[in-house]
Tab-separated table of C-alpha atoms and ligand atoms in Angstrom:
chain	number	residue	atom	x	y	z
A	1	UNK	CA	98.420	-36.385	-90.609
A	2	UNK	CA	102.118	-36.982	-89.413
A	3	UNK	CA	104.002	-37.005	-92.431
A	4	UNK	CA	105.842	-40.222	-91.586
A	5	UNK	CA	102.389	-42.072	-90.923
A	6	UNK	CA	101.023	-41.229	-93.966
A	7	UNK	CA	104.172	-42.458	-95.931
A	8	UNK	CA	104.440	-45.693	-93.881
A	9	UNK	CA	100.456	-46.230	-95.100
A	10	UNK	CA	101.432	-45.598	-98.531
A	11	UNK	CA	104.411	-48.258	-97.787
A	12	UNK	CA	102.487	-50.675	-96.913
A	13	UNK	CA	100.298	-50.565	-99.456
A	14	UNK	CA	103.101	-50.625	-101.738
A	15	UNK	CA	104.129	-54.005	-100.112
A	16	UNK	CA	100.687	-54.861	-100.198
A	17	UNK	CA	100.674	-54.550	-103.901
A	18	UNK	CA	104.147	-56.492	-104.081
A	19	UNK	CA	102.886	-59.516	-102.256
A	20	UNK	CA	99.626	-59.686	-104.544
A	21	UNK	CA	101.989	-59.188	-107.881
A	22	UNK	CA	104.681	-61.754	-106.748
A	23	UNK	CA	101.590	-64.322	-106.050
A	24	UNK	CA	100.177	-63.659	-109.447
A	25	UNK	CA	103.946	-64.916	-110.422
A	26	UNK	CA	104.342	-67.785	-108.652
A	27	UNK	CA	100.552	-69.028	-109.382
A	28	UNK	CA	101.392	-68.602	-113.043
A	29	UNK	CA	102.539	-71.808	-113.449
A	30	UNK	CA	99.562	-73.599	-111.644
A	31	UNK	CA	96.724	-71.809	-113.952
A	32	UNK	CA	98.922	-72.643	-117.012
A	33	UNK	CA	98.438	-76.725	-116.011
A	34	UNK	CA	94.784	-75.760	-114.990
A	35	UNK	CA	94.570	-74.723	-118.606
A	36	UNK	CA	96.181	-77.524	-120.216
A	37	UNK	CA	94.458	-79.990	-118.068
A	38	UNK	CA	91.091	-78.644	-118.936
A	39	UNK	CA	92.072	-78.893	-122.742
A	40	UNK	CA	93.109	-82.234	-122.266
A	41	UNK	CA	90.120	-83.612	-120.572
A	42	UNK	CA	88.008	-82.297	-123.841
A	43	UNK	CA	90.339	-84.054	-126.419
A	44	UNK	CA	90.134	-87.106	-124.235
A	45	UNK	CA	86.248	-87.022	-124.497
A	46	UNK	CA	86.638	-86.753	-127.994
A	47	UNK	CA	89.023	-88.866	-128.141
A	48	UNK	CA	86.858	-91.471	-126.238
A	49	UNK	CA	83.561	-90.660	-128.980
A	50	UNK	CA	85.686	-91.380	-131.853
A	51	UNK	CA	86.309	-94.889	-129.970
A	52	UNK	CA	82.797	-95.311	-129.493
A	53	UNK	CA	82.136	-94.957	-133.119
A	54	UNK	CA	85.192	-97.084	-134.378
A	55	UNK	CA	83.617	-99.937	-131.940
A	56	UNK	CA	80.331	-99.285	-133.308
A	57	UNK	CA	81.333	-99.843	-137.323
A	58	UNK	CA	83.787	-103.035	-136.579
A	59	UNK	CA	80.583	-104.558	-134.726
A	60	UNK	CA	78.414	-103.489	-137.750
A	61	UNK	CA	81.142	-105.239	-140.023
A	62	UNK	CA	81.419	-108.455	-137.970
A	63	UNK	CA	77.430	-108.946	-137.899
A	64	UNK	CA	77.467	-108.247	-141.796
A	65	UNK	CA	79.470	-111.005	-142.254
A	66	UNK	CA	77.537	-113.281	-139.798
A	67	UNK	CA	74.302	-112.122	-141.615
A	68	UNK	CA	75.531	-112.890	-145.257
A	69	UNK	CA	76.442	-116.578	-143.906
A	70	UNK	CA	73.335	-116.959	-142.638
A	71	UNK	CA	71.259	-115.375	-145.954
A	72	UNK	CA	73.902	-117.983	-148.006
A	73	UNK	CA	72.706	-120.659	-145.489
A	74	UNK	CA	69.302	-119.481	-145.992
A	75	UNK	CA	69.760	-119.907	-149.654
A	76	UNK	CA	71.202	-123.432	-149.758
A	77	UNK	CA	68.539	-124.573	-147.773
A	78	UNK	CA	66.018	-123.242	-149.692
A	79	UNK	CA	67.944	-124.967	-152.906
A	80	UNK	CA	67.870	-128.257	-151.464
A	81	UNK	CA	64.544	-128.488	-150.340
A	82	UNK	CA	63.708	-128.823	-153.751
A	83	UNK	CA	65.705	-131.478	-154.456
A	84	UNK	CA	64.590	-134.061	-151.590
A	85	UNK	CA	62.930	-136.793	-151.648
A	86	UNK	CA	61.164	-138.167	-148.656
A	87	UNK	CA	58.717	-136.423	-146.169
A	88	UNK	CA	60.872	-136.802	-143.413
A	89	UNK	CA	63.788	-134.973	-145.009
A	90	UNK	CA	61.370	-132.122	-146.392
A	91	UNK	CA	60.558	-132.012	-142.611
A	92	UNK	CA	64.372	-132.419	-141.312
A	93	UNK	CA	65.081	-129.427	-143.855
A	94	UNK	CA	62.029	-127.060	-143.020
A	95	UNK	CA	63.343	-126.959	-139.572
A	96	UNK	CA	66.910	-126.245	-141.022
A	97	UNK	CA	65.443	-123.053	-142.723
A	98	UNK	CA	63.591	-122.108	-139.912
A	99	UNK	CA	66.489	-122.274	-137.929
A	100	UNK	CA	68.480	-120.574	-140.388
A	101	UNK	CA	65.491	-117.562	-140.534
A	102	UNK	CA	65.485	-117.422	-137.025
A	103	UNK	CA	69.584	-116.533	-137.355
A	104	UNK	CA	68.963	-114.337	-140.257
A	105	UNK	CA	66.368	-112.262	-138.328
A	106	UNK	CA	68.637	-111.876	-135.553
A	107	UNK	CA	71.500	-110.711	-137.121
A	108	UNK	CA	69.021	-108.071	-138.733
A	109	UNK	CA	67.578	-106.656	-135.679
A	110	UNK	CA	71.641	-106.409	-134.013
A	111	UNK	CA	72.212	-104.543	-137.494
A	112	UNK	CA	69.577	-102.529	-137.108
A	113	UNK	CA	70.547	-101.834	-133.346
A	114	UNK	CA	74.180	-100.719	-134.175
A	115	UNK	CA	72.689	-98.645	-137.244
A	116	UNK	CA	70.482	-96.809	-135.063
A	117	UNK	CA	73.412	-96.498	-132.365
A	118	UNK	CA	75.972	-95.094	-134.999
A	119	UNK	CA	73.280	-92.249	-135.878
A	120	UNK	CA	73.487	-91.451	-131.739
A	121	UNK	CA	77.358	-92.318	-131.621
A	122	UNK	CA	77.864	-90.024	-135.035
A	123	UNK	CA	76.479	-86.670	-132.957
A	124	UNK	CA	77.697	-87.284	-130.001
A	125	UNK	CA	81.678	-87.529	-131.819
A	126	UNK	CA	80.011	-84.143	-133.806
A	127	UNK	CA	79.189	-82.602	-130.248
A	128	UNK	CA	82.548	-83.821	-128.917
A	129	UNK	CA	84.245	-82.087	-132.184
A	130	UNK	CA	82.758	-78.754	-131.952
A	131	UNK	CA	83.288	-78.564	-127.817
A	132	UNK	CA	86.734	-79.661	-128.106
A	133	UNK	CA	87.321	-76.597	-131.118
A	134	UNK	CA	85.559	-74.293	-128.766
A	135	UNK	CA	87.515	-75.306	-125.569
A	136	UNK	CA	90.723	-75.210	-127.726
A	137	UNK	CA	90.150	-71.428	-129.120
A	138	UNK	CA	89.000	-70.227	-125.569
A	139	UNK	CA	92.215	-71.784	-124.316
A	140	UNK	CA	94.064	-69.794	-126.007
A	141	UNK	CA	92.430	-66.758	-125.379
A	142	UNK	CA	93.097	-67.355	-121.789
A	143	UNK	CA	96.851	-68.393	-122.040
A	144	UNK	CA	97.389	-64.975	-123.607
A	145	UNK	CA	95.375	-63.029	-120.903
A	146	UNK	CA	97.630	-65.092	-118.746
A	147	UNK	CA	100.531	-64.199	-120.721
A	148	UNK	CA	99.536	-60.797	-120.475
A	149	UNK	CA	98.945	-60.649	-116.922
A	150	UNK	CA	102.107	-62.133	-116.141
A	151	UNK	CA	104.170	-59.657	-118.006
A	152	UNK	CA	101.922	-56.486	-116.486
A	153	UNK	CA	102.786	-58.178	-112.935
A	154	UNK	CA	106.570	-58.837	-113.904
A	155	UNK	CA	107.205	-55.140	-115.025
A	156	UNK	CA	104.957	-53.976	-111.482
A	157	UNK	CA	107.624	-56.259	-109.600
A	158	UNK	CA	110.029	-53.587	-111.269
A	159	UNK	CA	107.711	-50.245	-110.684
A	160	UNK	CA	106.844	-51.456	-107.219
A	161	UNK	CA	109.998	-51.737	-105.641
A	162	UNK	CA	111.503	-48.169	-107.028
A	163	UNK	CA	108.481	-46.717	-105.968
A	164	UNK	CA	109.248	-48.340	-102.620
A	165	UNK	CA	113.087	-47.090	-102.291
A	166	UNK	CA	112.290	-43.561	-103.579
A	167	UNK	CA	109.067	-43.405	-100.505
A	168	UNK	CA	111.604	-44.954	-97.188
A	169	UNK	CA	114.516	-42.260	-98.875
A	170	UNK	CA	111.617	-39.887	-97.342
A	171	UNK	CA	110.754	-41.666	-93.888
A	172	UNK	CA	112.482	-41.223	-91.488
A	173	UNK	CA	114.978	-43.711	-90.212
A	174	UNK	CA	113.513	-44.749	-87.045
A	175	UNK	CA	110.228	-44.811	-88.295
A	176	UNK	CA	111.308	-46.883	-91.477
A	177	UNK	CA	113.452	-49.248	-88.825
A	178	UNK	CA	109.997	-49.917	-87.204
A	179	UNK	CA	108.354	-50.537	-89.943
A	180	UNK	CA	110.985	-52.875	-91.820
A	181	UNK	CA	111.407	-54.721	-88.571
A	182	UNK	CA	107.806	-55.571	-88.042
A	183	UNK	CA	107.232	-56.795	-91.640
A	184	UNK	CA	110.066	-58.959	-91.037
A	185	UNK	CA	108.388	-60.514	-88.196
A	186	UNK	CA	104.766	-60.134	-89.159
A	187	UNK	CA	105.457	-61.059	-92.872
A	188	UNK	CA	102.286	-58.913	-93.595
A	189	UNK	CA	100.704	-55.740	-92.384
A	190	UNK	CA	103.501	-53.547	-90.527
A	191	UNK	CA	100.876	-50.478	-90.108
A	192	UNK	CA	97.098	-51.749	-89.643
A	193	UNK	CA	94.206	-49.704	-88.493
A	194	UNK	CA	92.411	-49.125	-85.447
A	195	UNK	CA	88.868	-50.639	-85.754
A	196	UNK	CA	85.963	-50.392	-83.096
A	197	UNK	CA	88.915	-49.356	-80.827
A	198	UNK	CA	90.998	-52.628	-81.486
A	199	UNK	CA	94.005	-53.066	-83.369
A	200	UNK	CA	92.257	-54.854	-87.086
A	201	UNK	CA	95.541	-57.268	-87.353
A	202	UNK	CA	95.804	-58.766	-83.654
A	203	UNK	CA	92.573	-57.340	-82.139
A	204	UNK	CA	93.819	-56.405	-78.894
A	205	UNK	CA	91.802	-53.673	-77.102
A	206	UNK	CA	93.592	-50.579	-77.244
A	207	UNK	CA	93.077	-47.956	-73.946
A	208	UNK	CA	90.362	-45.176	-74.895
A	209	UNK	CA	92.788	-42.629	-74.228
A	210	UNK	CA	95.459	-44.007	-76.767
A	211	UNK	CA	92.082	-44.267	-79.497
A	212	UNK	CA	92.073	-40.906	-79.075
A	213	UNK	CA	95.841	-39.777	-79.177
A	214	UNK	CA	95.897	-42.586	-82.474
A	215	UNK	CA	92.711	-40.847	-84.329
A	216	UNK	CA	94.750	-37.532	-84.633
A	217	UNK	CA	96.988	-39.565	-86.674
A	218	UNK	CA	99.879	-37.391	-85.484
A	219	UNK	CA	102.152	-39.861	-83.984
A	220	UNK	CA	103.660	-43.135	-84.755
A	221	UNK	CA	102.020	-45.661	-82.237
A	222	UNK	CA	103.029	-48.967	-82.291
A	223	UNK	CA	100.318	-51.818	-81.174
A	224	UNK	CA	101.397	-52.799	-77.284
A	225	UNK	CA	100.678	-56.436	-78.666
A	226	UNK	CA	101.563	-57.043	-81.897
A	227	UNK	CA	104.232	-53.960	-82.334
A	228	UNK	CA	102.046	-52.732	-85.500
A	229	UNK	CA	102.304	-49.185	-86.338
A	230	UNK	CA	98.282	-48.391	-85.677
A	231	UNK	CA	96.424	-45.761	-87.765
A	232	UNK	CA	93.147	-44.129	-87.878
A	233	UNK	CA	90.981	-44.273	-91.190
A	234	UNK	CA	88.806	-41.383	-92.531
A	235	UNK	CA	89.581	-39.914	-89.114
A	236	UNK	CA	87.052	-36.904	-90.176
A	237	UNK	CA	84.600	-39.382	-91.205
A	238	UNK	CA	84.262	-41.043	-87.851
A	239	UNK	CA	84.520	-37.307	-85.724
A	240	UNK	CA	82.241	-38.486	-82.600
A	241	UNK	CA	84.273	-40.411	-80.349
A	242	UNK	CA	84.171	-44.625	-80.116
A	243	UNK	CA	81.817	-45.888	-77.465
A	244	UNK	CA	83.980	-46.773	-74.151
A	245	UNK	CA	84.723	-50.916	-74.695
A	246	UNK	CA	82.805	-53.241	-72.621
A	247	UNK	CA	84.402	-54.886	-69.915
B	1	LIG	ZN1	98.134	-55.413	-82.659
């Protein structure tokens, strides 16, 4: 293989490598809120169980209190029917205490409800508690991978681009003028295979005779269209030449 192709390959696939490292950068910042977003929506459902179960025990208190007036009502009642005198208010009273039974049996069964709702309430703030410690140690865990991963890509940032300046001190200018012009304009890809006779980045049809000067890989050939340097992969791989394009 020409000695320049081969370096502009391993150029590009330094810049390649550049591009993904500086992205891992500059998405840093986006995963970190991802993170804390994610941690925040579990302390907000725990947050909203413990509400549940605060509601739940200031209605059990206010229908305790509604209950004991009606069991004192109850009570009087109860202490005064003994102490009247005609039919009609033995009657008038009766009803009273029914009335007052009726109440006291309410209040019972809502006690009962809100009883049987804080046992529900109670695991679900549990649940809530256990997720939330869970979510909040595997946070972690994955702000130091992302820690991590930052740092790895910061110091390749660093690796990447002296391995870049110590490869173009060995390409030759023109060559290396190409290239650095066409990743200027292309912003990615300056040197892109030839695929099923077509350049892979702007898939114009290349002449059969130029697929076969470009699968020597002994010149620099730049794309007619796009002004790529083109390249031939695994050229002993694929030894039988391409089928002639269809019209
Ligand atoms: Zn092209």
């Amino acid at each position: 293989m020409h000695a320049d192709l081969e370096r502009v390959i391993r150029l590009q696939q330094l810049e390649d490598a550049a591009e993904q490292t500086r992205r891992t950068i500059s998405d840093e910042p986006i995963r970190q809120q991802e993170l804390a977003a994610a941690l925040e929506a579990a302390r907000k459902t725990l947050e909203d169980e413990r509400g549940h179960l605060a509601a739940n025990q200031a209605a059990r208190r206010d229908i305790e209190k509604e209950l004991s007036m009606q069991q004192a009502r109850l009570a009087k009642f109860r202490g005064q029917l003994m102490e009247v005198k005609t039919n009609r208010e033995y009657q008038a009273m009766q009803r009273e205490i029914e009335v007052a039974q009726h109440e006291t049996q309410k209040q019972e069964d809502r006690l009962l409800e809100r009883m049987i709702e804080f046992d529900e309430v109670t695991q679900h703030v549990k649940r809530a508690e256990q997720a939330f410690l869970h979510d909040q140690a595997a946070n972690e865990t994955e702000r130091a991978a992302l820690a991590a991963q930052l740092a790895d890509a910061q110091a390749a940032v660093v690796r990447l681009a002296a391995e870049r300046s110590a490869l173009a001190t060995e390409i030759s200018p023109p060559v290396l003028a190409i290239f650095d012009r066409v990743l200027r304009y292309r912003k990615v890809s300056a040197v892109v295979p030839v695929r099923d006779g077509r350049c892979a980045a702007c898939q114009i049809l290349i002449r059969p005779q130029t697929v076969n000067e470009i699968r020597r890989n002994e010149i620099v050939f730049q794309c007619e269209s796009c002004q790529r340097i083109l390249y031939y992969e695994n050229p002993r791989a694929t030894a039988d030449p391409p089928a002639p394009p269809q019209e």
